[in-house]
């Protein structure tokens, strides 16, 4: 009982603190609200299928409470698969032994469960890592066994050599297999490109650099990664034009210096110089559809201040939708710099939402948010994500809204009033503009109809009806719109309920 009271008191204190941030604390109609579900930490290792399904279902249910609308699910950790792959072995992160079938398909399950909750599901792969430190043995069909000459060992791990076209082709073949056979909404890659450097240890690609006859090794490595990113973008777009291709780079692009005046005022590892990932180039060339820099540090961090980095990314990476990668545990462990009695979530959200270029955030990690560490999920649920949100628009992929609905009406049933409309799933529309979800808005008597008010959304659904609850009895105006796969929204159709 005492624990429950303390938790309630903490939540009350946090919500009271949030009200002080009045400018940007309201839910937005369009906002990316993602969460990463990783396998590499071994959280699924040796779980029985029913146990893992229950674990994932519980996690999704808890994230749904906070109106999370996108799940980024890790499906390829080390040249392996958490799905039924044509080209790579089943992951040891499922059964403990690489290549042993788990008896079910986690990706298929996650797509279905995410879509039930109106969440997008983005398949997350690590492109270059082929063996982690904990992997003692790989399956006979693993690429490193079939083509050992294509790999480079470094600090106890194994990597696909980024210089080789054969590796780029294989990675893209894997991606095509995923996006062609699963109804995913996006393809996602993380921050691992060339390996994080170990002091005094060189990644042994000198032979390949010399063969290239390139003048500068750093530029050559970046170009190797550039080629993969462009090829991945083309692979995704050709397979399904509505799919989103996103990246979550390390949170520092480059530190500012005399030679790099456009860098951020930070002093940490640099994505451009140490990982050879020229993220701004990909954004400016349109090779990625969204970017989620991992700005995991706290406000006031001496080497990598959260506020400094959010403003830097907003100023430099706005040519594509920009979301901020948030570290749940670090946030709740760090005290607010202006009020040490509370953690930094309210202040971080204020900074994030003060930038128009920032269109949402993603939670690292999903399990911590679902477990509600530091009341993080509670604060999102009751304040910042109090109402559902549609995805940010991506007009560079598609900006054509679907046709508005027909046949919107209310009928009386034994169970009460039901709002109905005519579905058009088989009306011959192309996949880009066919109906995907329906949005139901409700306005009280005398209330002005305004579809920008997210608090008036009462349902986002794949059904062609909405059962009007007892709480909405009386004179009301309902408006129903259609969303396509890119969440472009049609014009609304009104229907009045007189009593």
JSON list of N, CA, C and O in Angstrom, two decimals, residues 348-390:
[
{"chain": "A", "resi": 348, "resn": "UNK", "atom": "N", "xyz": [12.64, 17.98, -21.10]},
{"chain": "A", "resi": 348, "resn": "UNK", "atom": "CA", "xyz": [13.03, 17.45, -22.42]},
{"chain": "A", "resi": 348, "resn": "UNK", "atom": "C", "xyz": [11.90, 17.60, -23.43]},
{"chain": "A", "resi": 348, "resn": "UNK", "atom": "O", "xyz": [12.13, 17.93, -24.60]},
{"chain": "A", "resi": 349, "resn": "UNK", "atom": "N", "xyz": [10.68, 17.32, -22.99]},
{"chain": "A", "resi": 349, "resn": "UNK", "atom": "CA", "xyz": [9.54, 17.46, -23.90]},
{"chain": "A", "resi": 349, "resn": "UNK", "atom": "C", "xyz": [9.33, 18.92, -24.29]},
{"chain": "A", "resi": 349, "resn": "UNK", "atom": "O", "xyz": [8.96, 19.22, -25.43]},
{"chain": "A", "resi": 350, "resn": "UNK", "atom": "N", "xyz": [9.55, 19.84, -23.36]},
{"chain": "A", "resi": 350, "resn": "UNK", "atom": "CA", "xyz": [9.44, 21.26, -23.67]},
{"chain": "A", "resi": 350, "resn": "UNK", "atom": "C", "xyz": [10.45, 21.66, -24.74]},
{"chain": "A", "resi": 350, "resn": "UNK", "atom": "O", "xyz": [10.12, 22.37, -25.70]},
{"chain": "A", "resi": 351, "resn": "UNK", "atom": "N", "xyz": [11.69, 21.19, -24.60]},
{"chain": "A", "resi": 351, "resn": "UNK", "atom": "CA", "xyz": [12.72, 21.51, -25.58]},
{"chain": "A", "resi": 351, "resn": "UNK", "atom": "C", "xyz": [12.37, 20.90, -26.94]},
{"chain": "A", "resi": 351, "resn": "UNK", "atom": "O", "xyz": [12.43, 21.56, -27.98]},
{"chain": "A", "resi": 352, "resn": "UNK", "atom": "N", "xyz": [11.97, 19.62, -26.92]},
{"chain": "A", "resi": 352, "resn": "UNK", "atom": "CA", "xyz": [11.65, 18.93, -28.17]},
{"chain": "A", "resi": 352, "resn": "UNK", "atom": "C", "xyz": [10.51, 19.63, -28.90]},
{"chain": "A", "resi": 352, "resn": "UNK", "atom": "O", "xyz": [10.59, 19.88, -30.11]},
{"chain": "A", "resi": 353, "resn": "UNK", "atom": "N", "xyz": [9.47, 19.97, -28.19]},
{"chain": "A", "resi": 353, "resn": "UNK", "atom": "CA", "xyz": [8.29, 20.55, -28.84]},
{"chain": "A", "resi": 353, "resn": "UNK", "atom": "C", "xyz": [8.44, 22.04, -29.13]},
{"chain": "A", "resi": 353, "resn": "UNK", "atom": "O", "xyz": [7.59, 22.63, -29.81]},
{"chain": "A", "resi": 354, "resn": "UNK", "atom": "N", "xyz": [9.51, 22.65, -28.66]},
{"chain": "A", "resi": 354, "resn": "UNK", "atom": "CA", "xyz": [9.76, 24.05, -29.00]},
{"chain": "A", "resi": 354, "resn": "UNK", "atom": "C", "xyz": [10.31, 24.19, -30.41]},
{"chain": "A", "resi": 354, "resn": "UNK", "atom": "O", "xyz": [10.32, 25.28, -30.97]},
{"chain": "A", "resi": 355, "resn": "UNK", "atom": "N", "xyz": [10.77, 23.08, -30.99]},
{"chain": "A", "resi": 355, "resn": "UNK", "atom": "CA", "xyz": [11.33, 23.10, -32.34]},
{"chain": "A", "resi": 355, "resn": "UNK", "atom": "C", "xyz": [10.32, 22.56, -33.34]},
{"chain": "A", "resi": 355, "resn": "UNK", "atom": "O", "xyz": [9.92, 21.41, -33.29]},
{"chain": "A", "resi": 356, "resn": "UNK", "atom": "N", "xyz": [9.91, 23.41, -34.28]},
{"chain": "A", "resi": 356, "resn": "UNK", "atom": "CA", "xyz": [8.93, 22.99, -35.29]},
{"chain": "A", "resi": 356, "resn": "UNK", "atom": "C", "xyz": [9.47, 21.85, -36.16]},
{"chain": "A", "resi": 356, "resn": "UNK", "atom": "O", "xyz": [8.70, 21.04, -36.67]},
{"chain": "A", "resi": 357, "resn": "UNK", "atom": "N", "xyz": [10.77, 21.80, -36.33]},
{"chain": "A", "resi": 357, "resn": "UNK", "atom": "CA", "xyz": [11.36, 20.76, -37.18]},
{"chain": "A", "resi": 357, "resn": "UNK", "atom": "C", "xyz": [11.30, 19.38, -36.54]},
{"chain": "A", "resi": 357, "resn": "UNK", "atom": "O", "xyz": [11.41, 18.37, -37.23]},
{"chain": "A", "resi": 358, "resn": "UNK", "atom": "N", "xyz": [11.13, 19.32, -35.22]},
{"chain": "A", "resi": 358, "resn": "UNK", "atom": "CA", "xyz": [11.07, 18.04, -34.53]},
{"chain": "A", "resi": 358, "resn": "UNK", "atom": "C", "xyz": [9.62, 17.57, -34.51]},
{"chain": "A", "resi": 358, "resn": "UNK", "atom": "O", "xyz": [8.74, 18.23, -33.97]},
{"chain": "A", "resi": 359, "resn": "UNK", "atom": "N", "xyz": [9.37, 16.41, -35.10]},
{"chain": "A", "resi": 359, "resn": "UNK", "atom": "CA", "xyz": [8.00, 15.92, -35.29]},
{"chain": "A", "resi": 359, "resn": "UNK", "atom": "C", "xyz": [7.67, 14.71, -34.43]},
{"chain": "A", "resi": 359, "resn": "UNK", "atom": "O", "xyz": [6.73, 13.97, -34.73]},
{"chain": "A", "resi": 360, "resn": "UNK", "atom": "N", "xyz": [8.44, 14.49, -33.37]},
{"chain": "A", "resi": 360, "resn": "UNK", "atom": "CA", "xyz": [8.14, 13.39, -32.49]},
{"chain": "A", "resi": 360, "resn": "UNK", "atom": "C", "xyz": [9.37, 12.82, -31.83]},
{"chain": "A", "resi": 360, "resn": "UNK", "atom": "O", "xyz": [10.45, 13.42, -31.87]},
{"chain": "A", "resi": 361, "resn": "UNK", "atom": "N", "xyz": [9.21, 11.66, -31.23]},
{"chain": "A", "resi": 361, "resn": "UNK", "atom": "CA", "xyz": [10.32, 11.04, -30.51]},
{"chain": "A", "resi": 361, "resn": "UNK", "atom": "C", "xyz": [10.17, 9.53, -30.52]},
{"chain": "A", "resi": 361, "resn": "UNK", "atom": "O", "xyz": [9.12, 8.99, -30.89]},
{"chain": "A", "resi": 362, "resn": "UNK", "atom": "N", "xyz": [11.24, 8.85, -30.09]},
{"chain": "A", "resi": 362, "resn": "UNK", "atom": "CA", "xyz": [11.24, 7.40, -30.02]},
{"chain": "A", "resi": 362, "resn": "UNK", "atom": "C", "xyz": [11.90, 6.99, -28.71]},
{"chain": "A", "resi": 362, "resn": "UNK", "atom": "O", "xyz": [12.91, 7.58, -28.31]},
{"chain": "A", "resi": 363, "resn": "UNK", "atom": "N", "xyz": [11.33, 6.00, -28.04]},
{"chain": "A", "resi": 363, "resn": "UNK", "atom": "CA", "xyz": [11.73, 5.63, -26.69]},
{"chain": "A", "resi": 363, "resn": "UNK", "atom": "C", "xyz": [12.69, 4.45, -26.69]},
{"chain": "A", "resi": 363, "resn": "UNK", "atom": "O", "xyz": [12.40, 3.39, -27.22]},
{"chain": "A", "resi": 364, "resn": "UNK", "atom": "N", "xyz": [13.84, 4.68, -26.06]},
{"chain": "A", "resi": 364, "resn": "UNK", "atom": "CA", "xyz": [14.80, 3.61, -25.81]},
{"chain": "A", "resi": 364, "resn": "UNK", "atom": "C", "xyz": [14.83, 3.36, -24.31]},
{"chain": "A", "resi": 364, "resn": "UNK", "atom": "O", "xyz": [15.16, 4.24, -23.54]},
{"chain": "A", "resi": 365, "resn": "UNK", "atom": "N", "xyz": [14.45, 2.23, -23.85]},
{"chain": "A", "resi": 365, "resn": "UNK", "atom": "CA", "xyz": [13.92, 1.17, -24.69]},
{"chain": "A", "resi": 365, "resn": "UNK", "atom": "C", "xyz": [12.46, 0.95, -24.37]},
{"chain": "A", "resi": 365, "resn": "UNK", "atom": "O", "xyz": [11.96, 1.41, -23.33]},
{"chain": "A", "resi": 366, "resn": "UNK", "atom": "N", "xyz": [11.77, 0.21, -25.23]},
{"chain": "A", "resi": 366, "resn": "UNK", "atom": "CA", "xyz": [10.34, 0.00, -25.09]},
{"chain": "A", "resi": 366, "resn": "UNK", "atom": "C", "xyz": [9.98, -0.66, -23.77]},
{"chain": "A", "resi": 366, "resn": "UNK", "atom": "O", "xyz": [8.99, -0.30, -23.13]},
{"chain": "A", "resi": 367, "resn": "UNK", "atom": "N", "xyz": [10.79, -1.65, -23.35]},
{"chain": "A", "resi": 367, "resn": "UNK", "atom": "CA", "xyz": [10.48, -2.38, -22.12]},
{"chain": "A", "resi": 367, "resn": "UNK", "atom": "C", "xyz": [10.50, -1.47, -20.91]},
{"chain": "A", "resi": 367, "resn": "UNK", "atom": "O", "xyz": [9.64, -1.58, -20.03]},
{"chain": "A", "resi": 368, "resn": "UNK", "atom": "N", "xyz": [11.45, -0.55, -20.85]},
{"chain": "A", "resi": 368, "resn": "UNK", "atom": "CA", "xyz": [11.52, 0.39, -19.72]},
{"chain": "A", "resi": 368, "resn": "UNK", "atom": "C", "xyz": [10.31, 1.31, -19.69]},
{"chain": "A", "resi": 368, "resn": "UNK", "atom": "O", "xyz": [9.75, 1.59, -18.63]},
{"chain": "A", "resi": 369, "resn": "UNK", "atom": "N", "xyz": [9.91, 1.78, -20.87]},
{"chain": "A", "resi": 369, "resn": "UNK", "atom": "CA", "xyz": [8.73, 2.64, -20.93]},
{"chain": "A", "resi": 369, "resn": "UNK", "atom": "C", "xyz": [7.48, 1.86, -20.53]},
{"chain": "A", "resi": 369, "resn": "UNK", "atom": "O", "xyz": [6.63, 2.35, -19.78]},
{"chain": "A", "resi": 370, "resn": "UNK", "atom": "N", "xyz": [7.37, 0.62, -21.03]},
{"chain": "A", "resi": 370, "resn": "UNK", "atom": "CA", "xyz": [6.21, -0.21, -20.70]},
{"chain": "A", "resi": 370, "resn": "UNK", "atom": "C", "xyz": [6.14, -0.52, -19.21]},
{"chain": "A", "resi": 370, "resn": "UNK", "atom": "O", "xyz": [5.06, -0.58, -18.63]},
{"chain": "A", "resi": 371, "resn": "UNK", "atom": "N", "xyz": [7.31, -0.71, -18.60]},
{"chain": "A", "resi": 371, "resn": "UNK", "atom": "CA", "xyz": [7.36, -0.99, -17.16]},
{"chain": "A", "resi": 371, "resn": "UNK", "atom": "C", "xyz": [7.12, 0.25, -16.31]},
{"chain": "A", "resi": 371, "resn": "UNK", "atom": "O", "xyz": [7.03, 0.17, -15.08]},
{"chain": "A", "resi": 372, "resn": "UNK", "atom": "N", "xyz": [7.08, 1.40, -16.97]},
{"chain": "A", "resi": 372, "resn": "UNK", "atom": "CA", "xyz": [6.74, 2.67, -16.31]},
{"chain": "A", "resi": 372, "resn": "UNK", "atom": "C", "xyz": [7.80, 3.10, -15.29]},
{"chain": "A", "resi": 372, "resn": "UNK", "atom": "O", "xyz": [7.48, 3.60, -14.22]},
{"chain": "A", "resi": 373, "resn": "UNK", "atom": "N", "xyz": [9.07, 2.91, -15.66]},
{"chain": "A", "resi": 373, "resn": "UNK", "atom": "CA", "xyz": [10.13, 3.34, -14.74]},
{"chain": "A", "resi": 373, "resn": "UNK", "atom": "C", "xyz": [10.03, 4.85, -14.51]},
{"chain": "A", "resi": 373, "resn": "UNK", "atom": "O", "xyz": [9.81, 5.62, -15.43]},
{"chain": "A", "resi": 374, "resn": "UNK", "atom": "N", "xyz": [10.15, 5.24, -13.27]},
{"chain": "A", "resi": 374, "resn": "UNK", "atom": "CA", "xyz": [10.08, 6.66, -12.93]},
{"chain": "A", "resi": 374, "resn": "UNK", "atom": "C", "xyz": [8.78, 7.33, -13.32]},
{"chain": "A", "resi": 374, "resn": "UNK", "atom": "O", "xyz": [8.73, 8.55, -13.49]},
{"chain": "A", "resi": 375, "resn": "UNK", "atom": "N", "xyz": [7.70, 6.54, -13.49]},
{"chain": "A", "resi": 375, "resn": "UNK", "atom": "CA", "xyz": [6.40, 7.05, -13.94]},
{"chain": "A", "resi": 375, "resn": "UNK", "atom": "C", "xyz": [6.46, 7.68, -15.33]},
{"chain": "A", "resi": 375, "resn": "UNK", "atom": "O", "xyz": [5.62, 8.50, -15.70]},
{"chain": "A", "resi": 376, "resn": "UNK", "atom": "N", "xyz": [7.45, 7.29, -16.11]},
{"chain": "A", "resi": 376, "resn": "UNK", "atom": "CA", "xyz": [7.63, 7.85, -17.45]},
{"chain": "A", "resi": 376, "resn": "UNK", "atom": "C", "xyz": [6.39, 7.64, -18.31]},
{"chain": "A", "resi": 376, "resn": "UNK", "atom": "O", "xyz": [5.87, 8.57, -18.93]},
{"chain": "A", "resi": 377, "resn": "UNK", "atom": "N", "xyz": [5.89, 6.38, -18.33]},
{"chain": "A", "resi": 377, "resn": "UNK", "atom": "CA", "xyz": [4.71, 6.10, -19.16]},
{"chain": "A", "resi": 377, "resn": "UNK", "atom": "C", "xyz": [3.49, 6.86, -18.64]},
{"chain": "A", "resi": 377, "resn": "UNK", "atom": "O", "xyz": [2.66, 7.35, -19.42]},
{"chain": "A", "resi": 378, "resn": "UNK", "atom": "N", "xyz": [3.35, 6.95, -17.33]},
{"chain": "A", "resi": 378, "resn": "UNK", "atom": "CA", "xyz": [2.21, 7.66, -16.75]},
{"chain": "A", "resi": 378, "resn": "UNK", "atom": "C", "xyz": [2.16, 9.11, -17.22]},
{"chain": "A", "resi": 378, "resn": "UNK", "atom": "O", "xyz": [1.09, 9.63, -17.56]},
{"chain": "A", "resi": 379, "resn": "UNK", "atom": "N", "xyz": [3.31, 9.77, -17.21]},
{"chain": "A", "resi": 379, "resn": "UNK", "atom": "CA", "xyz": [3.35, 11.18, -17.60]},
{"chain": "A", "resi": 379, "resn": "UNK", "atom": "C", "xyz": [3.00, 11.33, -19.08]},
{"chain": "A", "resi": 379, "resn": "UNK", "atom": "O", "xyz": [2.25, 12.25, -19.47]},
{"chain": "A", "resi": 380, "resn": "UNK", "atom": "N", "xyz": [3.51, 10.43, -19.92]},
{"chain": "A", "resi": 380, "resn": "UNK", "atom": "CA", "xyz": [3.11, 10.47, -21.33]},
{"chain": "A", "resi": 380, "resn": "UNK", "atom": "C", "xyz": [1.61, 10.24, -21.46]},
{"chain": "A", "resi": 380, "resn": "UNK", "atom": "O", "xyz": [0.92, 10.98, -22.18]},
{"chain": "A", "resi": 381, "resn": "UNK", "atom": "N", "xyz": [1.12, 9.23, -20.77]},
{"chain": "A", "resi": 381, "resn": "UNK", "atom": "CA", "xyz": [-0.30, 8.85, -20.90]},
{"chain": "A", "resi": 381, "resn": "UNK", "atom": "C", "xyz": [-1.24, 9.97, -20.46]},
{"chain": "A", "resi": 381, "resn": "UNK", "atom": "O", "xyz": [-2.25, 10.23, -21.12]},
{"chain": "A", "resi": 382, "resn": "UNK", "atom": "N", "xyz": [-0.91, 10.63, -19.38]},
{"chain": "A", "resi": 382, "resn": "UNK", "atom": "CA", "xyz": [-1.84, 11.62, -18.81]},
{"chain": "A", "resi": 382, "resn": "UNK", "atom": "C", "xyz": [-1.58, 13.03, -19.29]},
{"chain": "A", "resi": 382, "resn": "UNK", "atom": "O", "xyz": [-2.41, 13.92, -19.06]},
{"chain": "A", "resi": 383, "resn": "UNK", "atom": "N", "xyz": [-0.44, 13.26, -19.95]},
{"chain": "A", "resi": 383, "resn": "UNK", "atom": "CA", "xyz": [-0.16, 14.62, -20.36]},
{"chain": "A", "resi": 383, "resn": "UNK", "atom": "C", "xyz": [0.27, 14.72, -21.82]},
{"chain": "A", "resi": 383, "resn": "UNK", "atom": "O", "xyz": [-0.51, 15.10, -22.68]},
{"chain": "A", "resi": 384, "resn": "UNK", "atom": "N", "xyz": [1.50, 14.36, -22.13]},
{"chain": "A", "resi": 384, "resn": "UNK", "atom": "CA", "xyz": [2.04, 14.63, -23.46]},
{"chain": "A", "resi": 384, "resn": "UNK", "atom": "C", "xyz": [1.42, 13.79, -24.56]},
{"chain": "A", "resi": 384, "resn": "UNK", "atom": "O", "xyz": [1.31, 14.24, -25.69]},
{"chain": "A", "resi": 385, "resn": "UNK", "atom": "N", "xyz": [1.03, 12.56, -24.24]},
{"chain": "A", "resi": 385, "resn": "UNK", "atom": "CA", "xyz": [0.39, 11.68, -25.22]},
{"chain": "A", "resi": 385, "resn": "UNK", "atom": "C", "xyz": [-1.05, 11.36, -24.79]},
{"chain": "A", "resi": 385, "resn": "UNK", "atom": "O", "xyz": [-1.54, 10.27, -25.03]},
{"chain": "A", "resi": 386, "resn": "UNK", "atom": "N", "xyz": [-1.69, 12.31, -24.18]},
{"chain": "A", "resi": 386, "resn": "UNK", "atom": "CA", "xyz": [-3.02, 12.04, -23.63]},
{"chain": "A", "resi": 386, "resn": "UNK", "atom": "C", "xyz": [-4.01, 11.62, -24.69]},
{"chain": "A", "resi": 386, "resn": "UNK", "atom": "O", "xyz": [-4.90, 10.81, -24.45]},
{"chain": "A", "resi": 387, "resn": "UNK", "atom": "N", "xyz": [-3.87, 12.16, -25.89]},
{"chain": "A", "resi": 387, "resn": "UNK", "atom": "CA", "xyz": [-4.77, 11.83, -26.99]},
{"chain": "A", "resi": 387, "resn": "UNK", "atom": "C", "xyz": [-3.98, 11.14, -28.11]},
{"chain": "A", "resi": 387, "resn": "UNK", "atom": "O", "xyz": [-2.77, 11.33, -28.22]},
{"chain": "A", "resi": 388, "resn": "UNK", "atom": "N", "xyz": [-4.65, 10.37, -28.95]},
{"chain": "A", "resi": 388, "resn": "UNK", "atom": "CA", "xyz": [-3.94, 9.71, -30.05]},
{"chain": "A", "resi": 388, "resn": "UNK", "atom": "C", "xyz": [-3.41, 10.72, -31.06]},
{"chain": "A", "resi": 388, "resn": "UNK", "atom": "O", "xyz": [-3.89, 11.85, -31.14]},
{"chain": "A", "resi": 389, "resn": "UNK", "atom": "N", "xyz": [-2.40, 10.30, -31.81]},
{"chain": "A", "resi": 389, "resn": "UNK", "atom": "CA", "xyz": [-1.82, 11.17, -32.84]},
{"chain": "A", "resi": 389, "resn": "UNK", "atom": "C", "xyz": [-1.67, 10.41, -34.15]},
{"chain": "A", "resi": 389, "resn": "UNK", "atom": "O", "xyz": [-1.34, 9.22, -34.15]},
{"chain": "A", "resi": 390, "resn": "UNK", "atom": "N", "xyz": [-1.91, 11.10, -35.25]},
{"chain": "A", "resi": 390, "resn": "UNK", "atom": "CA", "xyz": [-1.61, 10.55, -36.57]},
{"chain": "A", "resi": 390, "resn": "UNK", "atom": "C", "xyz": [-0.12, 10.72, -36.84]},
{"chain": "A", "resi": 390, "resn": "UNK", "atom": "O", "xyz": [0.57, 11.50, -36.18]}
]
